[in-house]
Structures are given as C-alpha cells and as structure tokens.
Amino acid sequence: MPLNLRIPGPTPVPDEVLAEMGRPMINHRGPEFASILGDCTEGLKFVFQTKNDVIFYPSSGSGTLESMVVNTLSPGDRVLGISIGSFGKRFAEIARRFGADVTPLDFEWGLGAEPDVVRDKLRAEGPFKAVLVTHNETSTGVTNDVRALADVIKPTGALMLVDAVSSLGGIDIQTDNWGLDCVGAGSQKELMCPPGLGFVAVSKDAWEAHKSATMPRFYWDWTNCMAYQKRGENPYTPPVSLYFALRKSLQLMEQEGLQNIFRRHEELAAYTRQGMAELGLKPFSPPRWASTVVSAAYTPEGISPKQIQKVLEDKYEVTIAIGQEHLVDKIIRIGHMGYVKKEDLAECLACLREALIELGHKVPAGATA
Ligand SMILES: *Cc1c(COP(=O)(O)O)cnc(C)c1O
C-alpha cells in the first residue's frame, strides 16, 4: 500500500500524471515542446482565473516570490509585508534582502490579516509601492481573505503581490476579478504534480512597474522569459518531464471543474477538523480563518507533535506535518491538498486515533474516527 502522504506539499500525484514523467525526452526548442507549453499556459490561465501573462520557471514556490519582488521593485521602494506565519515572513525577507524598505505588518499566528487593520496601516504609513500577501499560510493552516484585502489595498495604488503557492487550484483566487497584480504558485501543492515548476501571473500594472524596476535579476527576468515563451520556449533548459506531467494534471483539473475542486476541499477540511476535534484535539485557528487545504490542531498536554508523527509513520505509514518555528512542539498539521479524497483522510484520522491512544491520550467517548 502506498504511503498516505498527508503533508501540505509535496502532495500525492495521480498515476496518470506520474506516468507522464516516464516519457522520453524531446527537443525543448522544437514544435512539440512549444505545443505543450501552450497547453500548460492555457490550463494555468484557467486555474489562475486570468487573462494575464503566466511566466514559467524551473523553480520551487519560493522562487516565484523572488521573481515577483525583483521584477517589480527597486531598492528603496516602500513595501508593506503582511505576515500571518512563516511564509509571510519569508516573502518580506526576500524583499528586504533585495533592498526594499519593508514595513512589517504581523498578525498573530493562527489568525488571518484583518482588512480593517490593513486599511488603517495603509492610511497611517502609506503610500507603499507594493503590498505582500500570503493567500493560504501553510505554516498555520490559515487562509487570508484576499478579496477583502484587495478591496482595501488596490485603491491606494499599491501593487498587490500574492503568494498563492499552497492555494492555487484548491482555494478560489480570482486573479483578474480581484485585481491581483502578481500571483505566484508552484507545481507540488494543489496542482497534483511533482515539485519543480513555478508560475507567476503578471498583470498590466505589474508589467508597467517592471519597466522601471531596478532590482538585480538575471534568471528571473520577465522580459527575457516572455521573449522566449512567446516563441514556445523557455530561456534555459526546462524540466521537460514536469511539463508533461503538468499538462496532464491540468486536464484532470479542467475535467473536475474549479468549483467542484473548491467544494471538495471545503468538505474534506470540515471532515478533517471535525475528526480532529472528536479526538480531543483543539483547533489551532478559529473557523473564520481555518484553511480548506491544511488543518492544524494543538496536540494534547504531554504528547509532542514529533511523537505522534513518528508513531504514525513507523507503524501506520501515514505521514503528517508538525508546526514550524515556535509551533514545532505545539501543533500537528494534516494536508488535504490536491489529489485527495475522503477515504485518505478517514484512514489518516483512524490511524491518528490509534497513535494517540498508544501515546496515552484518552480519546473522548463517541469519537467516530
Ligand atoms: C510551500 C509554500 C511556499 C514555498 O514553496 P517551496 O516550493 O517550498 O519553495 C511558499 N509559500 C507558501 C504559502 C507555501 O505553502
């Protein structure tokens, strides 16, 4: 039986998509590759819900964050870095390293960014050239209300740069309708592909900012990337096998339909949260903020996340995630991203129940998992 991989990325990959990875190599500067790149571009525009350009990189998700920063900003530009967890901190740190003047706006881990607080900050300390936002904060299992944030950010004229690495293709994100300038994502979370491809959707305003942005860049340079993509190539040798895989996974996503995908994740999240609560695990965030793609909960007094993780892995071949940074000894996280169905989570919760009992936890009576 395959490992029940319940971490928030990389996520399980359907067999049809994995099989694509075994195809023979082709010329990355030939017509077949151009056609695949075209299909992947169209498929991603569908998932990004955009008509904007989509730029591809052989990179992990973090590369796309760097790409957004270095292509739209200049050293000294004022940037508001909204952070609700470790990925928000990373985004702000990238901007800082390249010389942006970053004003941090940190919210308590486990909660989302309050649009009213963001509005007040923009009024009190603006104007900013750009605002950095994490859509789904994977480290805490919290989803920001990007639409409400766009409503307060866009009228100030700031560019909105969005980390959608763990949400694109799982949680609704309407790039064009909400006016998001840059949205970055990776192949290994919601898109049912192995890791290694990154994408950024780039608005007209972001292209405009790009023209005068002077942060140093070579590999990430949009002008260069787009010049090649327009003729069906990437500037540098692309991970051809991943493109084969992505084309297939995007086909599967179009067949299922975006709304159905979002609904499936909502149902699975509700099921997982309820299952964890019945086992006596306190949710890490209130329902208003809880993510539909990864669920976090406190571990019981005296039982560490690492212990639970180890028993699950050694005895049941179920792999879950634990907290990051100061949450490492406090929470567990169960991923329900991408290619996942209820049975996978039922098995995960049943094994979690056994592991907790084995570690001395008194599971409340009536727990169904
Ligand atoms: C996974 C993740 C990243 C980083 O992606 P890598 O592929 O590991 O570089 C960034 N932001 C969020 C929200 C993520 O979930």
Coordinates of C-alpha atoms and ligand atoms in Angstrom, one line a residue:
M1 CA 0.0 0.0 0.0
P2 CA 1.4 3.4 -0.8
L3 CA 2.3 5.8 1.9
N4 CA -0.6 8.0 3.0
L5 CA 1.2 11.3 2.5
R6 CA -0.8 14.0 4.4
I7 CA 1.7 16.8 4.5
P8 CA 0.9 20.2 2.9
G9 CA 3.2 19.6 -0.1
P10 CA 4.6 17.8 -1.9
T11 CA 1.3 16.1 -2.3
P12 CA 0.2 12.8 -3.8
V13 CA 0.3 12.7 -7.6
P14 CA -2.3 10.7 -9.7
D15 CA -0.9 7.7 -11.5
E16 CA -1.7 9.2 -14.9
V17 CA 0.3 12.2 -14.1
L18 CA 3.2 10.2 -12.7
A19 CA 3.2 8.1 -15.9
E20 CA 3.8 11.2 -17.9
M21 CA 7.1 11.7 -16.1
G22 CA 8.4 8.5 -17.7
R23 CA 8.1 9.7 -21.3
P24 CA 11.2 10.0 -23.4
M25 CA 12.9 13.5 -23.7
I26 CA 12.1 15.8 -26.6
N27 CA 13.8 18.8 -28.0
H28 CA 13.0 21.7 -25.7
R29 CA 13.3 24.1 -28.7
G30 CA 11.1 22.1 -31.0
P31 CA 7.4 22.2 -32.0
E32 CA 6.2 19.5 -29.6
F33 CA 7.5 21.4 -26.6
A34 CA 6.0 24.6 -27.9
S35 CA 2.7 22.9 -28.1
I36 CA 2.9 21.5 -24.6
L37 CA 4.0 24.9 -23.2
G38 CA 0.9 26.4 -25.0
D39 CA -1.4 23.9 -23.4
C40 CA 0.1 24.4 -19.9
T41 CA -0.2 28.2 -20.3
E42 CA -3.9 27.9 -21.3
G43 CA -4.5 25.4 -18.4
L44 CA -2.8 27.7 -15.9
K45 CA -4.8 30.7 -17.1
F46 CA -7.9 28.8 -16.3
V47 CA -6.7 27.9 -12.8
F48 CA -5.4 31.4 -12.1
Q49 CA -8.7 32.7 -13.5
T50 CA -6.8 35.3 -15.6
K51 CA -6.1 36.6 -19.0
N52 CA -2.8 37.9 -17.8
D53 CA 0.6 36.5 -18.9
V54 CA 1.8 33.5 -17.0
I55 CA 5.5 33.1 -16.6
F56 CA 7.1 29.7 -16.0
Y57 CA 10.2 28.8 -14.1
P58 CA 12.0 25.7 -13.2
S59 CA 11.8 26.5 -9.5
S60 CA 10.1 25.8 -6.2
G61 CA 7.4 28.1 -5.0
S62 CA 9.9 30.4 -3.2
G63 CA 11.5 31.2 -6.5
T64 CA 8.2 32.8 -7.7
L65 CA 8.2 35.0 -4.6
E66 CA 11.7 36.3 -5.5
S67 CA 10.6 36.7 -9.1
M68 CA 7.7 39.0 -8.1
V69 CA 9.9 41.1 -5.9
V70 CA 12.9 41.6 -8.2
N71 CA 10.8 42.2 -11.3
T72 CA 8.5 44.9 -9.9
L73 CA 10.6 46.8 -7.3
S74 CA 13.7 48.9 -7.0
P75 CA 16.0 49.2 -4.0
G76 CA 14.5 51.7 -1.5
D77 CA 10.9 51.1 -2.6
R78 CA 8.5 51.1 0.3
V79 CA 6.7 47.8 0.7
L80 CA 4.2 46.6 3.2
G81 CA 4.8 43.0 4.2
I82 CA 1.7 41.4 5.7
S83 CA 2.6 38.2 7.6
I84 CA 0.4 35.7 9.4
G85 CA 3.1 32.9 9.6
S86 CA 6.4 31.7 8.3
F87 CA 5.7 32.0 4.6
G88 CA 4.6 35.7 5.0
K89 CA 7.9 36.3 6.9
R90 CA 9.9 34.7 4.1
F91 CA 8.2 36.9 1.4
A92 CA 9.0 40.1 3.4
E93 CA 12.6 38.9 4.0
I94 CA 13.1 38.4 0.2
A95 CA 12.0 42.0 -0.4
R96 CA 14.3 43.2 2.4
R97 CA 17.4 41.3 1.1
F98 CA 17.0 42.9 -2.3
G99 CA 16.9 46.4 -0.7
A100 CA 13.2 47.2 -0.4
D101 CA 12.2 49.4 2.6
V102 CA 9.9 46.9 4.2
T103 CA 7.3 47.8 6.8
P104 CA 6.2 44.6 8.5
L105 CA 2.6 44.1 9.5
D106 CA 2.5 40.9 11.5
F107 CA -0.7 39.2 12.8
E108 CA -0.8 36.6 15.5
W109 CA -0.1 33.1 14.1
G110 CA -3.4 31.2 13.8
L111 CA -5.3 34.3 12.7
G112 CA -5.7 36.0 9.3
A113 CA -4.9 39.5 8.3
E114 CA -7.8 41.8 9.4
P115 CA -8.7 44.0 6.4
D116 CA -9.6 46.9 8.7
V117 CA -6.2 46.8 10.3
V118 CA -4.5 46.7 6.9
R119 CA -6.6 49.7 5.8
D120 CA -5.5 51.7 8.9
K121 CA -1.9 50.8 8.4
L122 CA -2.0 51.9 4.7
R123 CA -3.6 55.2 5.8
A124 CA -1.2 55.8 8.6
E125 CA 2.0 54.8 7.0
G126 CA 1.4 54.7 3.2
P127 CA 1.9 55.1 0.4
F128 CA 3.5 51.8 -0.5
K129 CA 4.8 50.7 -3.9
A130 CA 3.7 47.1 -3.2
V131 CA 1.9 45.0 -0.6
L132 CA 2.9 41.4 0.0
V133 CA 0.2 39.0 0.9
T134 CA 0.1 35.3 1.6
H135 CA -3.2 33.7 0.4
N136 CA -3.0 30.5 2.3
E137 CA -0.5 30.4 5.2
T138 CA 0.5 26.8 5.2
S139 CA 2.6 27.0 8.4
T140 CA -0.6 27.8 10.4
G141 CA -3.4 26.5 8.3
V142 CA -5.0 29.9 7.8
T143 CA -6.4 31.4 4.7
N144 CA -6.4 35.2 4.2
D145 CA -9.5 36.9 2.7
V146 CA -7.6 38.1 -0.4
R147 CA -10.6 39.6 -1.9
A148 CA -11.3 41.8 1.1
L149 CA -7.6 42.7 1.3
A150 CA -7.6 43.7 -2.4
D151 CA -10.6 46.0 -1.6
V152 CA -8.5 48.0 0.8
I153 CA -5.1 47.7 -0.9
K154 CA -5.9 48.3 -4.6
P155 CA -7.5 51.8 -4.1
T156 CA -4.2 53.0 -2.6
G157 CA -2.4 52.3 -6.0
A158 CA 0.0 49.8 -4.5
L159 CA 0.8 46.6 -6.4
M160 CA -0.6 43.5 -4.8
L161 CA 1.9 40.6 -4.8
V162 CA 0.3 37.4 -3.7
D163 CA 1.9 34.1 -2.6
A164 CA -0.7 31.5 -3.7
V165 CA 1.8 28.6 -3.6
S166 CA -0.4 26.4 -1.5
S167 CA -3.8 27.7 -2.6
L168 CA -3.8 28.0 -6.4
G169 CA -6.0 25.2 -7.7
G170 CA -7.5 24.4 -4.3
I171 CA -9.0 27.7 -3.0
D172 CA -10.8 30.2 -5.1
I173 CA -8.5 33.0 -6.2
Q174 CA -9.8 35.3 -8.9
T175 CA -6.7 37.0 -10.2
D176 CA -8.5 39.3 -12.7
N177 CA -11.7 40.0 -10.8
W178 CA -9.9 40.9 -7.7
G179 CA -7.2 42.9 -9.5
L180 CA -4.2 40.9 -8.2
D181 CA -1.0 42.2 -9.9
C182 CA 1.2 39.2 -9.3
V183 CA 0.2 35.7 -8.2
G184 CA 2.8 33.1 -7.6
A185 CA 2.4 29.3 -7.3
G186 CA 4.3 26.0 -7.5
S187 CA 3.5 22.6 -9.0
Q188 CA 3.7 20.5 -5.9
K189 CA 0.7 21.6 -3.7
E190 CA -2.7 21.9 -5.3
L191 CA -1.8 21.1 -8.8
M192 CA -1.2 17.4 -8.3
C193 CA 2.3 17.5 -9.8
P194 CA 5.7 16.7 -8.5
P195 CA 7.8 19.7 -7.2
G196 CA 9.9 21.7 -9.5
L197 CA 7.8 24.1 -11.6
G198 CA 6.9 27.7 -10.5
F199 CA 4.5 30.1 -12.2
V200 CA 3.7 33.8 -11.8
A201 CA 0.6 35.5 -13.3
V202 CA 1.6 39.1 -14.2
S203 CA -0.9 42.0 -14.7
K204 CA -0.6 45.0 -17.0
D205 CA 0.3 47.2 -14.0
A206 CA 2.9 44.8 -12.9
W207 CA 4.5 44.8 -16.4
E208 CA 4.4 48.6 -16.2
A209 CA 6.2 48.5 -12.9
H210 CA 8.7 46.0 -14.3
K211 CA 9.8 48.6 -17.0
S212 CA 11.4 50.8 -14.4
A213 CA 12.2 48.3 -11.6
T214 CA 15.9 48.2 -11.0
M215 CA 16.4 45.3 -8.5
P216 CA 19.2 43.0 -9.9
R217 CA 17.9 39.9 -11.7
F218 CA 19.1 37.6 -14.4
Y219 CA 17.5 34.2 -14.2
W220 CA 14.1 35.6 -13.1
D221 CA 13.9 38.4 -15.6
W222 CA 10.4 38.6 -17.0
T223 CA 11.3 40.4 -20.2
N224 CA 13.7 37.6 -21.1
C225 CA 11.3 34.8 -20.0
M226 CA 8.4 36.2 -22.0
A227 CA 10.5 36.8 -25.1
Y228 CA 11.2 33.1 -25.2
Q229 CA 7.8 31.9 -24.1
K230 CA 6.2 33.9 -27.0
R231 CA 8.0 31.6 -29.4
G232 CA 7.2 28.4 -27.4
E233 CA 10.4 28.1 -25.4
N234 CA 11.9 28.9 -22.0
P235 CA 15.2 30.8 -21.8
Y236 CA 17.0 27.9 -20.1
T237 CA 16.6 24.2 -20.3
P238 CA 13.1 23.5 -18.8
P239 CA 12.2 20.4 -16.8
V240 CA 10.5 18.8 -19.8
S241 CA 9.2 15.8 -17.7
L242 CA 7.4 18.2 -15.4
Y243 CA 5.7 19.9 -18.3
F244 CA 4.4 16.5 -19.5
A245 CA 3.0 15.9 -16.0
L246 CA 1.5 19.4 -15.6
R247 CA -0.3 19.2 -18.9
K248 CA -2.0 16.0 -17.7
S249 CA -2.8 17.3 -14.2
L250 CA -4.3 20.5 -15.7
Q251 CA -6.5 18.3 -17.9
L252 CA -7.7 16.4 -14.9
M253 CA -8.5 19.7 -13.1
E254 CA -10.4 21.1 -16.1
Q255 CA -12.4 17.8 -16.1
E256 CA -13.3 18.1 -12.5
G257 CA -14.0 21.9 -12.7
L258 CA -12.7 24.6 -10.4
Q259 CA -15.9 25.0 -8.4
N260 CA -16.1 21.3 -7.8
I261 CA -12.4 21.2 -6.7
F262 CA -13.0 24.1 -4.3
R263 CA -16.1 22.4 -2.8
R264 CA -14.3 19.1 -2.4
H265 CA -11.6 20.8 -0.4
E266 CA -14.2 22.5 1.8
E267 CA -15.9 19.2 2.5
L268 CA -12.6 17.5 3.3
A269 CA -11.5 20.3 5.5
A270 CA -14.7 20.2 7.5
Y271 CA -14.4 16.4 7.8
T272 CA -10.8 16.6 9.0
R273 CA -11.5 19.4 11.5
Q274 CA -14.4 17.5 12.9
G275 CA -12.4 14.3 13.1
M276 CA -9.5 16.0 15.0
A277 CA -12.0 17.7 17.4
E278 CA -13.7 14.4 18.2
L279 CA -10.3 13.0 19.1
G280 CA -10.0 15.8 21.6
L281 CA -7.5 18.0 19.6
K282 CA -8.1 21.7 19.9
P283 CA -8.1 23.5 16.6
F284 CA -5.2 25.9 16.1
S285 CA -7.4 28.6 14.4
P286 CA -11.0 29.8 14.7
P287 CA -13.4 28.6 12.0
R288 CA -13.4 32.0 10.3
W289 CA -9.7 31.6 9.4
A290 CA -9.3 27.9 9.1
S291 CA -7.8 26.8 5.7
T292 CA -9.6 24.3 3.5
V293 CA -6.4 22.7 2.3
V294 CA -4.4 22.1 5.5
S295 CA -5.8 21.7 9.1
A296 CA -3.8 22.4 12.2
A297 CA -4.6 21.4 15.8
Y298 CA -2.8 21.5 19.2
T299 CA -1.6 18.2 20.5
P300 CA -2.8 17.0 23.9
E301 CA -0.9 18.1 27.0
G302 CA 2.2 16.0 27.4
I303 CA 2.2 14.5 23.9
S304 CA 4.5 16.1 21.4
P305 CA 3.8 16.5 17.7
K306 CA 7.1 14.7 16.9
Q307 CA 6.0 11.6 18.9
I308 CA 2.7 11.5 17.1
Q309 CA 4.4 11.9 13.7
K310 CA 6.8 9.1 14.5
V311 CA 4.2 6.6 15.6
L312 CA 2.1 7.4 12.5
E313 CA 5.0 7.0 10.2
D314 CA 6.6 3.9 11.7
K315 CA 3.5 1.9 12.5
Y316 CA 0.9 3.1 10.0
E317 CA 2.8 4.6 7.0
V318 CA 0.9 7.8 7.4
T319 CA 2.9 11.0 7.2
I320 CA 1.6 14.2 8.7
A321 CA 3.4 17.6 9.3
I322 CA 4.2 19.3 12.6
G323 CA 4.4 23.0 13.4
Q324 CA 7.1 25.3 12.2
E325 CA 9.3 27.7 14.3
H326 CA 7.8 28.3 17.7
L327 CA 4.9 25.9 16.9
V328 CA 7.2 22.9 16.4
D329 CA 6.3 21.4 19.8
K330 CA 2.7 22.6 19.8
I331 CA 0.7 21.6 16.7
I332 CA 0.2 18.9 14.0
R333 CA -0.9 19.7 10.5
I334 CA -2.8 17.4 8.2
G335 CA -2.7 18.3 4.5
H336 CA -5.7 17.8 2.3
M337 CA -4.3 19.4 -0.8
G338 CA -4.8 18.4 -4.4
Y339 CA -5.3 14.7 -5.2
V340 CA -7.1 13.7 -2.1
K341 CA -10.4 12.0 -1.2
K342 CA -12.4 11.3 1.9
E343 CA -11.1 7.7 2.3
D344 CA -7.5 9.0 2.6
L345 CA -8.5 11.3 5.4
A346 CA -10.6 8.6 7.1
E347 CA -7.6 6.4 7.2
C348 CA -5.4 9.2 8.4
L349 CA -7.8 10.0 11.3
A350 CA -8.3 6.4 12.2
C351 CA -4.5 5.9 12.5
L352 CA -4.2 9.2 14.4
R353 CA -6.7 7.9 16.9
E354 CA -4.6 4.7 17.4
A355 CA -1.4 6.6 17.7
L356 CA -2.9 9.0 20.3
I357 CA -4.2 6.1 22.4
E358 CA -0.8 4.4 22.2
L359 CA 0.8 7.6 23.4
G360 CA -1.5 7.7 26.5
H361 CA -4.2 10.1 25.3
K362 CA -7.7 9.5 26.4
V363 CA -9.8 9.8 23.3
P364 CA -13.2 11.2 24.2
A365 CA -16.1 8.8 24.1
G366 CA -18.2 8.9 20.9
A367 CA -15.3 9.7 18.6
T368 CA -16.1 8.2 15.3
A369 CA -12.7 8.3 13.7
Ligands
LIG1 C1 5.2 25.7 0.2 C2 5.0 27.2 0.3 C3 6.0 28.1 -0.2 C4 7.3 27.6 -0.6 O1 7.3 26.8 -1.6 P1 8.7 26.0 -1.9 O2 8.2 25.2 -3.1 O3 9.0 25.1 -0.8 O4 9.7 27.0 -2.2 C5 5.7 29.4 -0.1 N1 4.5 29.8 0.3 C6 3.6 29.0 0.8 C7 2.3 29.6 1.3 C8 3.8 27.7 0.7 O5 2.8 26.8 1.2

